[in-house]
Coordinates of C-alpha atoms in Angstrom, one line a residue:
X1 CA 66.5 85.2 117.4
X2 CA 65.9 85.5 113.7
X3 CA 62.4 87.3 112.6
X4 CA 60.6 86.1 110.2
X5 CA 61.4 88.8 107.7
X6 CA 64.9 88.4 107.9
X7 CA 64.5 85.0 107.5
X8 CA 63.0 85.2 104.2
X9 CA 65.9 88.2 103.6
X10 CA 68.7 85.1 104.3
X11 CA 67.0 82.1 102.2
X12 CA 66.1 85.1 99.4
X13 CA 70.2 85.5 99.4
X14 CA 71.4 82.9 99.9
X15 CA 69.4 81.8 96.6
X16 CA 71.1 84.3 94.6
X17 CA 74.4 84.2 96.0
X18 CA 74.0 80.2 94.9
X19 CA 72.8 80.8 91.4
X20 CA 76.0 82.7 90.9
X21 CA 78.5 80.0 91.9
X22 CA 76.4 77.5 90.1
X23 CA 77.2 79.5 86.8
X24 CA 80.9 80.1 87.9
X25 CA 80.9 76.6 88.5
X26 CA 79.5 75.6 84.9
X27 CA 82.2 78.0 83.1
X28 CA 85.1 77.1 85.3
X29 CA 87.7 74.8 82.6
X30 CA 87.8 71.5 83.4
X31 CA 90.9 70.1 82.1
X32 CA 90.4 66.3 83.6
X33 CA 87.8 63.8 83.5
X34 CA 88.5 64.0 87.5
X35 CA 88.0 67.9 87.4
X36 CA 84.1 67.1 85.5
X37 CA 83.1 64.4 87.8
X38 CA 84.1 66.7 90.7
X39 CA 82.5 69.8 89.1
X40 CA 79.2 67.7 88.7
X41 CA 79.4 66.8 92.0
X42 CA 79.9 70.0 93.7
X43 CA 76.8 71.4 91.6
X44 CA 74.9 69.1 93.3
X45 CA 75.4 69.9 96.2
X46 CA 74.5 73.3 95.0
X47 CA 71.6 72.5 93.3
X48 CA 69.8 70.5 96.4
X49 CA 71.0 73.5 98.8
X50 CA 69.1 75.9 96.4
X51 CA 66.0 73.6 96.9
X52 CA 66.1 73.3 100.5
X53 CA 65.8 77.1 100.7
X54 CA 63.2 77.2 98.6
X55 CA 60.7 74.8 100.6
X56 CA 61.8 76.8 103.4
X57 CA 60.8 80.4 101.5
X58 CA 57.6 78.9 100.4
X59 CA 56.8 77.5 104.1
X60 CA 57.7 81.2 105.1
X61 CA 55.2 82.7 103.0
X62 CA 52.6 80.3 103.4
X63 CA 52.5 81.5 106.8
X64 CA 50.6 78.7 108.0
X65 CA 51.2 79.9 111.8
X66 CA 50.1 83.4 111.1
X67 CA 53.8 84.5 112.8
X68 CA 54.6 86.5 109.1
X69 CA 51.2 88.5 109.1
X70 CA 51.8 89.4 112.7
X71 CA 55.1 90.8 112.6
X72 CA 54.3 92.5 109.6
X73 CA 51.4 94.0 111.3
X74 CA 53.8 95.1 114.3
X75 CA 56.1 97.1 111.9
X76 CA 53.3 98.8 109.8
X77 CA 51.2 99.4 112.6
X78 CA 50.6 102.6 115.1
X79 CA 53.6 101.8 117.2
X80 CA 56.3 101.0 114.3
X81 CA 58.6 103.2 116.5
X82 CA 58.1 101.3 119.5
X83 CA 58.6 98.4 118.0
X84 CA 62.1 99.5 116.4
X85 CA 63.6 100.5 119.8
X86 CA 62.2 97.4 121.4
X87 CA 64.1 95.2 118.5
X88 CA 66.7 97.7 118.8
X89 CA 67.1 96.8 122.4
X90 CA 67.4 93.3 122.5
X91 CA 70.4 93.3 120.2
X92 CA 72.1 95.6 122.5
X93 CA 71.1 93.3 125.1
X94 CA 72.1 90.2 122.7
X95 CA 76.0 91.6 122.2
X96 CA 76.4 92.7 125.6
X97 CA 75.7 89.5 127.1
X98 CA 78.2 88.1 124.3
X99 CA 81.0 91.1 123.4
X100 CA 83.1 88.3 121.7
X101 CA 80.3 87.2 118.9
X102 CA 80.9 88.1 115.4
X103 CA 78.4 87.9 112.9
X104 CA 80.4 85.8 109.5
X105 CA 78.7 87.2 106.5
X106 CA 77.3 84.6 104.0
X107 CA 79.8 86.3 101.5
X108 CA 82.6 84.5 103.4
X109 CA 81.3 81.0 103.1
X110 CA 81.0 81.5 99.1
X111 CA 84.2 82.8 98.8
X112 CA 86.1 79.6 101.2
X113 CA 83.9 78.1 98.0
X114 CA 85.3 79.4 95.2
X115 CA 88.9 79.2 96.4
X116 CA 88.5 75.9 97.0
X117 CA 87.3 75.7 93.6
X118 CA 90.5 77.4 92.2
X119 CA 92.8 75.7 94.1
X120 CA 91.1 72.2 95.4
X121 CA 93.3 70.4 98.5
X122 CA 93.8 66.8 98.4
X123 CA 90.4 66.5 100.1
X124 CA 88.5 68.3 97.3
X125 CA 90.4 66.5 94.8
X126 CA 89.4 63.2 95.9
X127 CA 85.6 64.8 96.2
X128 CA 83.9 60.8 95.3
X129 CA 84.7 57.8 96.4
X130 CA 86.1 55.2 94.1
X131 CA 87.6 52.3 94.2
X132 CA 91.1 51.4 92.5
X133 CA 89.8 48.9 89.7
X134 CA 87.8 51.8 88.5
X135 CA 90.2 54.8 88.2
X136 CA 88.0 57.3 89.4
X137 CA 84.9 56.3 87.4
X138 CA 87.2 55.6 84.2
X139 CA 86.6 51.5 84.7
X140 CA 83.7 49.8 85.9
X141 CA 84.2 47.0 88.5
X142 CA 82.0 44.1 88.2
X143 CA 83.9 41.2 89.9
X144 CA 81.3 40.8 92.4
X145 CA 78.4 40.4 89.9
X146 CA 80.9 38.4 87.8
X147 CA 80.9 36.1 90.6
X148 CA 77.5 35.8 90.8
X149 CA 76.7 35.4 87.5
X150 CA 79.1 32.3 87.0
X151 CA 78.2 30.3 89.9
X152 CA 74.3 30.6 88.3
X153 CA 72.7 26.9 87.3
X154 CA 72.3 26.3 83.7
X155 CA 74.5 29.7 82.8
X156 CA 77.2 29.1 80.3
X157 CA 80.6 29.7 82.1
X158 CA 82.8 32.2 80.5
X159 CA 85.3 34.5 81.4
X160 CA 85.6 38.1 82.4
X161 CA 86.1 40.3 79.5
X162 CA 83.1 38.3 77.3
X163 CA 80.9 39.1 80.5
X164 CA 82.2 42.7 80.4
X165 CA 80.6 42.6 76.3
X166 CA 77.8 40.4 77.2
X167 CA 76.6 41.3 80.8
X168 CA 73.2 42.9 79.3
X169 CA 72.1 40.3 77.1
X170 CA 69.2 38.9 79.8
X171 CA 66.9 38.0 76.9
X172 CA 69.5 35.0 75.4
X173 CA 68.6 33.2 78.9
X174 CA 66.3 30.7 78.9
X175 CA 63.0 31.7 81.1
X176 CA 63.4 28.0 83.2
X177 CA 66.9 29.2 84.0
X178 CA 65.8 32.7 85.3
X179 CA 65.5 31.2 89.7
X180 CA 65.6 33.0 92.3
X181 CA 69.4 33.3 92.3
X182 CA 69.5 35.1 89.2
X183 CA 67.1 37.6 90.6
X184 CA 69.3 38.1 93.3
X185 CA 71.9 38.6 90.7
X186 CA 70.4 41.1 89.5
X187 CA 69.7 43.0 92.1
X188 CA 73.3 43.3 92.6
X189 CA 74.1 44.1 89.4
X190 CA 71.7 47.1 89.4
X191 CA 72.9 48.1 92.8
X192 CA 76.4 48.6 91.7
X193 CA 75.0 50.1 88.3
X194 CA 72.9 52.8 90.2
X195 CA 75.7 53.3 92.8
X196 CA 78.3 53.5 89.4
X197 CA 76.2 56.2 87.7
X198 CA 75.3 58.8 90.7
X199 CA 79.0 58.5 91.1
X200 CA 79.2 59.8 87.2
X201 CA 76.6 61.7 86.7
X202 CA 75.2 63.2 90.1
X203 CA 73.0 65.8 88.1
X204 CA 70.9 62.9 86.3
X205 CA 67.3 62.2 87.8
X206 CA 68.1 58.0 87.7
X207 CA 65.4 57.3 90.1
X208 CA 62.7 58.8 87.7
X209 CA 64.4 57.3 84.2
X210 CA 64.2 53.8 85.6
X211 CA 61.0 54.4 87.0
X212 CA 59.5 54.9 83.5
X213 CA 61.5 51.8 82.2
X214 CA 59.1 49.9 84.7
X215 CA 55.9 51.4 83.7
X216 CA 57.3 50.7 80.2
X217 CA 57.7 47.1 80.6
X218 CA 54.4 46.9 82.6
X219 CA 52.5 48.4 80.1
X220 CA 53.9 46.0 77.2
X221 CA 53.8 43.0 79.8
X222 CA 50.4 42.3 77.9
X223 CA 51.7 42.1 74.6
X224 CA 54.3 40.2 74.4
X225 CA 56.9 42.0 72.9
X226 CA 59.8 42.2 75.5
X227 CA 62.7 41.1 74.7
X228 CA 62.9 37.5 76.1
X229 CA 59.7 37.6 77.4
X230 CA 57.1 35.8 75.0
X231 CA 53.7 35.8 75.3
X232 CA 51.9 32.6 76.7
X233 CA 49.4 30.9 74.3
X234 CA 46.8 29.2 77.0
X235 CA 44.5 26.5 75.6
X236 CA 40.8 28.4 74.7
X237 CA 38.8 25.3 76.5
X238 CA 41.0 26.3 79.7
X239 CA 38.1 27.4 81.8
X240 CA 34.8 27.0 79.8
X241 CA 31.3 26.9 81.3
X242 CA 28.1 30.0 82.4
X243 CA 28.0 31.0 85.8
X244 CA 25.0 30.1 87.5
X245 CA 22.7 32.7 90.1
X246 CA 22.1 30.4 93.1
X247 CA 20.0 33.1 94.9
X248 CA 16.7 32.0 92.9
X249 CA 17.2 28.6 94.3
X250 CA 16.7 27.5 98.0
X251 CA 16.8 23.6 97.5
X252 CA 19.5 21.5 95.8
X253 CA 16.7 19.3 94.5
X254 CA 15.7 22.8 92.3
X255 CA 18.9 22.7 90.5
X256 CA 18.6 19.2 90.0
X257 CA 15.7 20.1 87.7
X258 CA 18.2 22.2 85.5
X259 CA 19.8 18.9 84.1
X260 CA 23.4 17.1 84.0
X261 CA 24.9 19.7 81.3
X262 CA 24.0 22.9 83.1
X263 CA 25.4 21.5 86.6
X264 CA 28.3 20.8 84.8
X265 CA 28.4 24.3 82.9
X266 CA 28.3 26.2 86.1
X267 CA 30.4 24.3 88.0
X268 CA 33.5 24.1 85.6
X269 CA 33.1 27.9 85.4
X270 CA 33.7 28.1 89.5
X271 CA 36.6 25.7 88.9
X272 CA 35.0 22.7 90.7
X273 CA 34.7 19.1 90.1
X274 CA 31.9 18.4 87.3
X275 CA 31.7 14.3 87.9
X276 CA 29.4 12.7 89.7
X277 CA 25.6 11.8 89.5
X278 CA 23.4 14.7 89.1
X279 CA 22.4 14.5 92.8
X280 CA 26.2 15.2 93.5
X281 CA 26.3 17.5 91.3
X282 CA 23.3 19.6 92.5
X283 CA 24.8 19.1 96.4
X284 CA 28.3 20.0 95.6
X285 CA 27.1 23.6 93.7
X286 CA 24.4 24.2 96.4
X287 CA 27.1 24.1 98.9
X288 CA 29.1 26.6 97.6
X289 CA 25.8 29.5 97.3
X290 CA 26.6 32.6 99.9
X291 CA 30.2 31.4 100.9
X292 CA 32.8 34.1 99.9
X293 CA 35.8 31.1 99.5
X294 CA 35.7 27.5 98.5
X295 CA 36.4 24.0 100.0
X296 CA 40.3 23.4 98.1
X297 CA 39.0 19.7 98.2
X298 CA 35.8 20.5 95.6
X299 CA 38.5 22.5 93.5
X300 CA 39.6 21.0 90.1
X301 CA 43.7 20.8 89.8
X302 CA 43.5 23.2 86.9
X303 CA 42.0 25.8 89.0
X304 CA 44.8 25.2 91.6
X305 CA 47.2 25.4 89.2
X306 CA 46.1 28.5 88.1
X307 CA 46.6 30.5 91.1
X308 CA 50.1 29.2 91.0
X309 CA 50.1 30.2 87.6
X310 CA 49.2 34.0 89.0
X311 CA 52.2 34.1 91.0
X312 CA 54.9 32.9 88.6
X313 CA 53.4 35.6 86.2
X314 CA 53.8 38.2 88.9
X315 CA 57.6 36.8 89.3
X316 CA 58.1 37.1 86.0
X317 CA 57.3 40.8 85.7
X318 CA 59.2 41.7 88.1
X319 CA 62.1 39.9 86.5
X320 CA 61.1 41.9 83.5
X321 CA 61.7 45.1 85.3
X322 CA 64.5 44.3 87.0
X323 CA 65.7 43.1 83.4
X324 CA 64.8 46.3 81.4
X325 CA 66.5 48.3 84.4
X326 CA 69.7 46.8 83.7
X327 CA 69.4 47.7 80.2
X328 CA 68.6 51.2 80.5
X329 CA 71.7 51.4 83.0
X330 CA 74.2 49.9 81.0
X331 CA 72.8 51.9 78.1
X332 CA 74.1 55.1 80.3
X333 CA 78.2 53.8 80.7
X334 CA 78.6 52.7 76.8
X335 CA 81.9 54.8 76.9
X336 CA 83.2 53.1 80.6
X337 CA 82.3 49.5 79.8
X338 CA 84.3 50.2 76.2
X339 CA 87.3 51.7 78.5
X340 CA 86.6 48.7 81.6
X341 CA 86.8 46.0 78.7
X342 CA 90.2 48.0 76.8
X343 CA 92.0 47.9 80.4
X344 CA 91.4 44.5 81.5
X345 CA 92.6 43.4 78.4
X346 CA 96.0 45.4 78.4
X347 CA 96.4 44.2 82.2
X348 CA 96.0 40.7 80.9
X349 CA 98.5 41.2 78.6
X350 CA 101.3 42.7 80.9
X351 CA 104.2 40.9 82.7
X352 CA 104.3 41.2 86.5
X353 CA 107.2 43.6 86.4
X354 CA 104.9 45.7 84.2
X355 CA 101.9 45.7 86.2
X356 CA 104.0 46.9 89.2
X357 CA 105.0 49.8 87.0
X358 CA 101.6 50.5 86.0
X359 CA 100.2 50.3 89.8
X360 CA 103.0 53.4 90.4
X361 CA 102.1 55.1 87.5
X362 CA 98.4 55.3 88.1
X363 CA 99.4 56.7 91.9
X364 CA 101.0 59.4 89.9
X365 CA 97.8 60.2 87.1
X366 CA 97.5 64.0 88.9
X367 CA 100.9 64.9 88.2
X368 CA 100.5 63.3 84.8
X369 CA 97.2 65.1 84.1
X370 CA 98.4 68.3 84.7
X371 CA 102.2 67.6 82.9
X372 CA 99.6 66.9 79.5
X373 CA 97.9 70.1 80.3
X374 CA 100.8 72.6 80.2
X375 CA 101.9 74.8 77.1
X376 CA 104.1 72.4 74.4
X377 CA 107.5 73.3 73.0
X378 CA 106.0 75.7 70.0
X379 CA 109.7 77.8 68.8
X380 CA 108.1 78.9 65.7
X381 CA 104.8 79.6 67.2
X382 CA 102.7 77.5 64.9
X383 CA 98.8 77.2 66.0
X384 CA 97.9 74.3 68.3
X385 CA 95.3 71.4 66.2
X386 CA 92.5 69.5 67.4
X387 CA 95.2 67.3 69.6
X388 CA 96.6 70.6 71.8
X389 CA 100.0 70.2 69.2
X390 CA 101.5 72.2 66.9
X391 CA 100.8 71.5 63.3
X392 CA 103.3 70.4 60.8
X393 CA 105.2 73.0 59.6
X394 CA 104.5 71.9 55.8
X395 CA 100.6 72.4 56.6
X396 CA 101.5 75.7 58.2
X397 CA 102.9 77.1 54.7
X398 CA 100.4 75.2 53.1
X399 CA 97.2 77.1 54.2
X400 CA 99.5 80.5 53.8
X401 CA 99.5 80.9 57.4
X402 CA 103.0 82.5 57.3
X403 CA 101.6 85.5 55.2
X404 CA 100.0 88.5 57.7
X405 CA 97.6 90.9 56.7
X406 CA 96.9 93.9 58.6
X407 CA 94.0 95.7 58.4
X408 CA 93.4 99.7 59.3
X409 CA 89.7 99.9 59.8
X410 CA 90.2 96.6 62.4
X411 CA 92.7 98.8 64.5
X412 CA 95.8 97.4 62.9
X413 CA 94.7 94.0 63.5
X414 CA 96.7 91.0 61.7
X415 CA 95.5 88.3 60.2
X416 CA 96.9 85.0 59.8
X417 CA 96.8 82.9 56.3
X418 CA 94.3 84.5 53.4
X419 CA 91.2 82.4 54.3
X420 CA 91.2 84.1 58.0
X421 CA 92.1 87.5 56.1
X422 CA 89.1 86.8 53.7
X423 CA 86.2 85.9 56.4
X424 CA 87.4 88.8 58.7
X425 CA 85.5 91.4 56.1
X426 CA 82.3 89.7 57.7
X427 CA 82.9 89.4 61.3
X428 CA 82.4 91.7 64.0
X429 CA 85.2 93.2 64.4
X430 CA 85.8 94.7 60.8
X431 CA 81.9 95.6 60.8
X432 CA 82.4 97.4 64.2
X433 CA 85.3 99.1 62.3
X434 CA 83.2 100.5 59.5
X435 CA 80.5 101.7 61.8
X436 CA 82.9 104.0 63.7
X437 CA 84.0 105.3 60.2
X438 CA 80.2 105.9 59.5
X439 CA 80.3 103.5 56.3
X440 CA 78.1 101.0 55.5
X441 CA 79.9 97.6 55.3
X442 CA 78.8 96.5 52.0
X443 CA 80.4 94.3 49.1
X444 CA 81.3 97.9 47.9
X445 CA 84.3 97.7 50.4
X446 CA 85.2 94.0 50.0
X447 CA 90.1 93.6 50.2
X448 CA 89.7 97.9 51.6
X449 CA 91.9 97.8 54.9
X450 CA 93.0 101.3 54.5
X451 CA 90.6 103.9 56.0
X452 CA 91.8 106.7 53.7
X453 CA 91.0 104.6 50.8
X454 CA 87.5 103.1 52.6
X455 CA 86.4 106.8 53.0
X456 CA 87.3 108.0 49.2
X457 CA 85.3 105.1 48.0
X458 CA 82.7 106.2 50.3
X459 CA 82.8 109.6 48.8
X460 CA 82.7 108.5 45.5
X461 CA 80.0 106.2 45.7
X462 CA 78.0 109.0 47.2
X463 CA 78.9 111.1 44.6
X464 CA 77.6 108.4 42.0
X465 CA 74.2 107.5 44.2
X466 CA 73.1 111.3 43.6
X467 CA 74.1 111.5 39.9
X468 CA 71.8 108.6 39.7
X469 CA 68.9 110.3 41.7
X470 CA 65.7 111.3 40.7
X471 CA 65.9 115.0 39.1
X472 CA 62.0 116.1 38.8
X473 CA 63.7 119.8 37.5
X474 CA 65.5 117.7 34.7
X475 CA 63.3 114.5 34.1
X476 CA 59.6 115.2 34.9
X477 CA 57.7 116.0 31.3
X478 CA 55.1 118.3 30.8
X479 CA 52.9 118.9 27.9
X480 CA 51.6 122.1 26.7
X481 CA 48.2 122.8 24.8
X482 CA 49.7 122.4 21.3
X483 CA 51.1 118.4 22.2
X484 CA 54.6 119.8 22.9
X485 CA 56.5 118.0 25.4
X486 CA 58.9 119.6 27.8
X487 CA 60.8 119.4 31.1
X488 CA 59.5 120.7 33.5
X489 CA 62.0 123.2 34.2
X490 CA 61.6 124.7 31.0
X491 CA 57.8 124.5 31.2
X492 CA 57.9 126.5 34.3
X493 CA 60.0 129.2 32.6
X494 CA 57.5 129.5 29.7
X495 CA 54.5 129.7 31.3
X496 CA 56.3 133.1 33.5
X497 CA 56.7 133.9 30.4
X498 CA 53.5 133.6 28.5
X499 CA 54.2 131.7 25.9
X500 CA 52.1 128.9 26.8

């Protein structure tokens, strides 16, 4: 069994030994959009490993148990040697009940990890599960929601490339059209959209980005100004009338006294029936004084209506959520939906011999992948351009790149093309050059790549910085008693003299 110390030792390394392969992870080349999605994948898994161990560490040194400051006391305590041999013991006693167990460092697992990384089986290279319409997260495929969406009431039928461009326009739909189907709609829209990005992008906190769409929405709910959403006017004689305190009066014939118009006041603001004589009136308002809910037969219909009216509103914000969630979500696949909408439209326009030819050719991407990532046929050795191609050979001559400079101070390094051979004099490796020469790299040396001729400029610029230094034996004036002015070299040998 473990101890608590070396417990903390594990998680402490296993921390480390994680931060590492996260960075080796984030420089390994990824040639393939397959390769970035798995890469993004695997530092997740990473990433939540790293957390795990970290609640555990901080459970550990919380110590809520007092098992830490125990064992601690054991070690630092009068019998620290005691308690050595006794620990000593029990792993004796441990690996002679088991000769055969062999303790795997944690080194191992990292380094299964890493060659898997380098050279990923067919299990690694299929790391997320996608299905064939989307191309490993390439495409999108929304046939289901499609479906759905068409066999809506009072939806405009249309086909499934303008639903690709138009699937996140919600706010063009009438709110009387928006049922109870079409919130199941989207609900399986945003389903697939959620399950479509973690696939993607595994490293992005969706929960928490949608989360403040909704508080977004809510907050704006009031004002009006969602998209597709308007705010409802409501007539301002709705619900007019002064509540009433019935606990000053213990006799209906009391508020009789008050008089037709304030009956009728306090009643329409508690949403009952005003008519009636004022005997009525008084009896139906007495009735209601210490009762926490009202007869539904003394209520008016607008005061049914508007607890009806509370509901749809509630409906209709959580429409809005769900609506503003499907906007931030196909906000995140701009570059996928443009792709999704490309490749229906080229299957569309294919025979049936060449969609069997495409169906083999997409079994065969990997191969293809890594036949676009190899080294092209370069004879004349021209650089590679933005494409991963050589260059034209007339744009090669063009920019001079068939002239080489070489250059001493740089370690005989050459340059390609007079632009490279020009911007080199201010790089690091020229500057490093001059340093180990002892020579300031200044415009002094600008076209100097020969170090004899780097240091007899240096010489002679020396040579011209003292000339051009202060000489006080030379320059500095003095002036005698009489007004004569003089070096002060010569005043010096004067006054030895006594001649001043």
């Amino acid at each position: 069994m473990e101890t608590i110390l070396e417990q903390q030792r594990r998680y402490h390394e296993e921390k480390e030994r994680l931060v590492d392969s996260m960075v080796k992870e984030m420089l390994h080349k990824k040639n393939t959009y397959r390769e970035a999605i798995n890469s993004d994948h695997r530092l997740k898994y990473l990433l939540d490993r790293y957390l795990t161990s970290t609640d555990r560490l901080i459970e550990l040194y919380e110590d809520k148990d007092g098992q830490r400051k125990a064992e601690v006391a054991s070690l630092t305590g009068p019998n620290e040697f005691q308690e050595f041999y006794n620990r000593l013991k029990q792993i004796k006693d441990f690996y002679r009940k088991h000769p055969n167990e062999i303790s795997v460092p944690m080194s191992v697992e990292f380094d299964e990890f890493s060659k898997a990384r380098e050279n990923p089986n067919e299990d690694m290279a299929n790391f997320v599960e996608f299905t064939d319409e989307e191309g490993y997260g390439k495409y999108l495929d929304l046939h289901e929601c499609y479906e759905k969406y068409i066999n809506l009431k009072g939806i405009e039928k249309v086909d499934y490339i303008t639903y690709l461009g138009t699937f996140d326009q919600l706010y063009e739909i009438p709110k009387e059209r928006k049922t109870g189907e079409y919130r199941k709609y989207l609900l399986c829209l945003i389903e697939y959209l959620t399950w479509f990005v973690q696939r993607i992008k595994p490293l992005m906190d969706l929960d928490s980005d949608l989360q403040e769409e909704v508080d977004q929405v809510l907050s704006m709910w009031e004002t009006g100004t969602i998209p597709g959403w308007p705010k409802e006017t409501g007539s301002a004689l709705a619900h007019v009338g002064a509540h009433l305190d019935l606990s000053a009066f213990s006799s209906w014939e009391e508020l009789a006294s008050l008089g037709l118009d304030r009956l009728k006041s306090a009643l329409t603001a508690l949403g009952l029936k005003c008519g009636g004589t004022l005997e009525e009136r008084a009896q139906r308002l007495f009735s209601t004084k210490g009762k926490g809910s009202l007869d539904p037969s003394m209520m008016t219909k607008a005061h049914k209506g508007r607890i009806s009216k509370e509901k749809e509103t509630a409906r209709q914000k959580e429409l809005a959520t769900l609506e503003a969630q499907v906007y931030r979500l196909s906000d995140l696949i701009v570059s996928q939906r443009g792709a999704t909408k490309e490749n229906v439209q080229r299957k569309q326009a294919r025979t049936d011999a060449e969609r069997d030819d495409s169906e083999n050719e997409e079994s065969d991407d990997d191969s293809v992948d890594e036949a676009d990532d190899d080294v092209p046929y370069n004879p004349k050795n021209l650089p590679l351009g933005w494409d991963g191609k050589p260059i034209p050979y007339w744009l090669y001559k063009l920019h001079g790149l068939n002239i080489s400079y070489n250059c001493e101070i740089c370690g005989n390094y050459v340059y390609k093309g007079p632009k490279a051979f020009q911007r080199h004099f201010a790089e690091w490796r020229h500057a490093h050059g001059m340093r180990c020469l002892g020579i300031p790299n200044t415009a002094h040396f600008a076209n100097v790549t020969q170090i004899e001729d780097a240091l007899a400029l240096w010489e002679k610029l020396k040579v011209q910085k003292q000339s051009e230094r202060w000489q006080p034996e030379t320059e500095e004036e003095y002036e005698d008693s009489q007004g004569n002015v003089v070096n002060r070299k010569t005043y010096e040998d004067l006054k030895r003299q006594g001649l001043l």
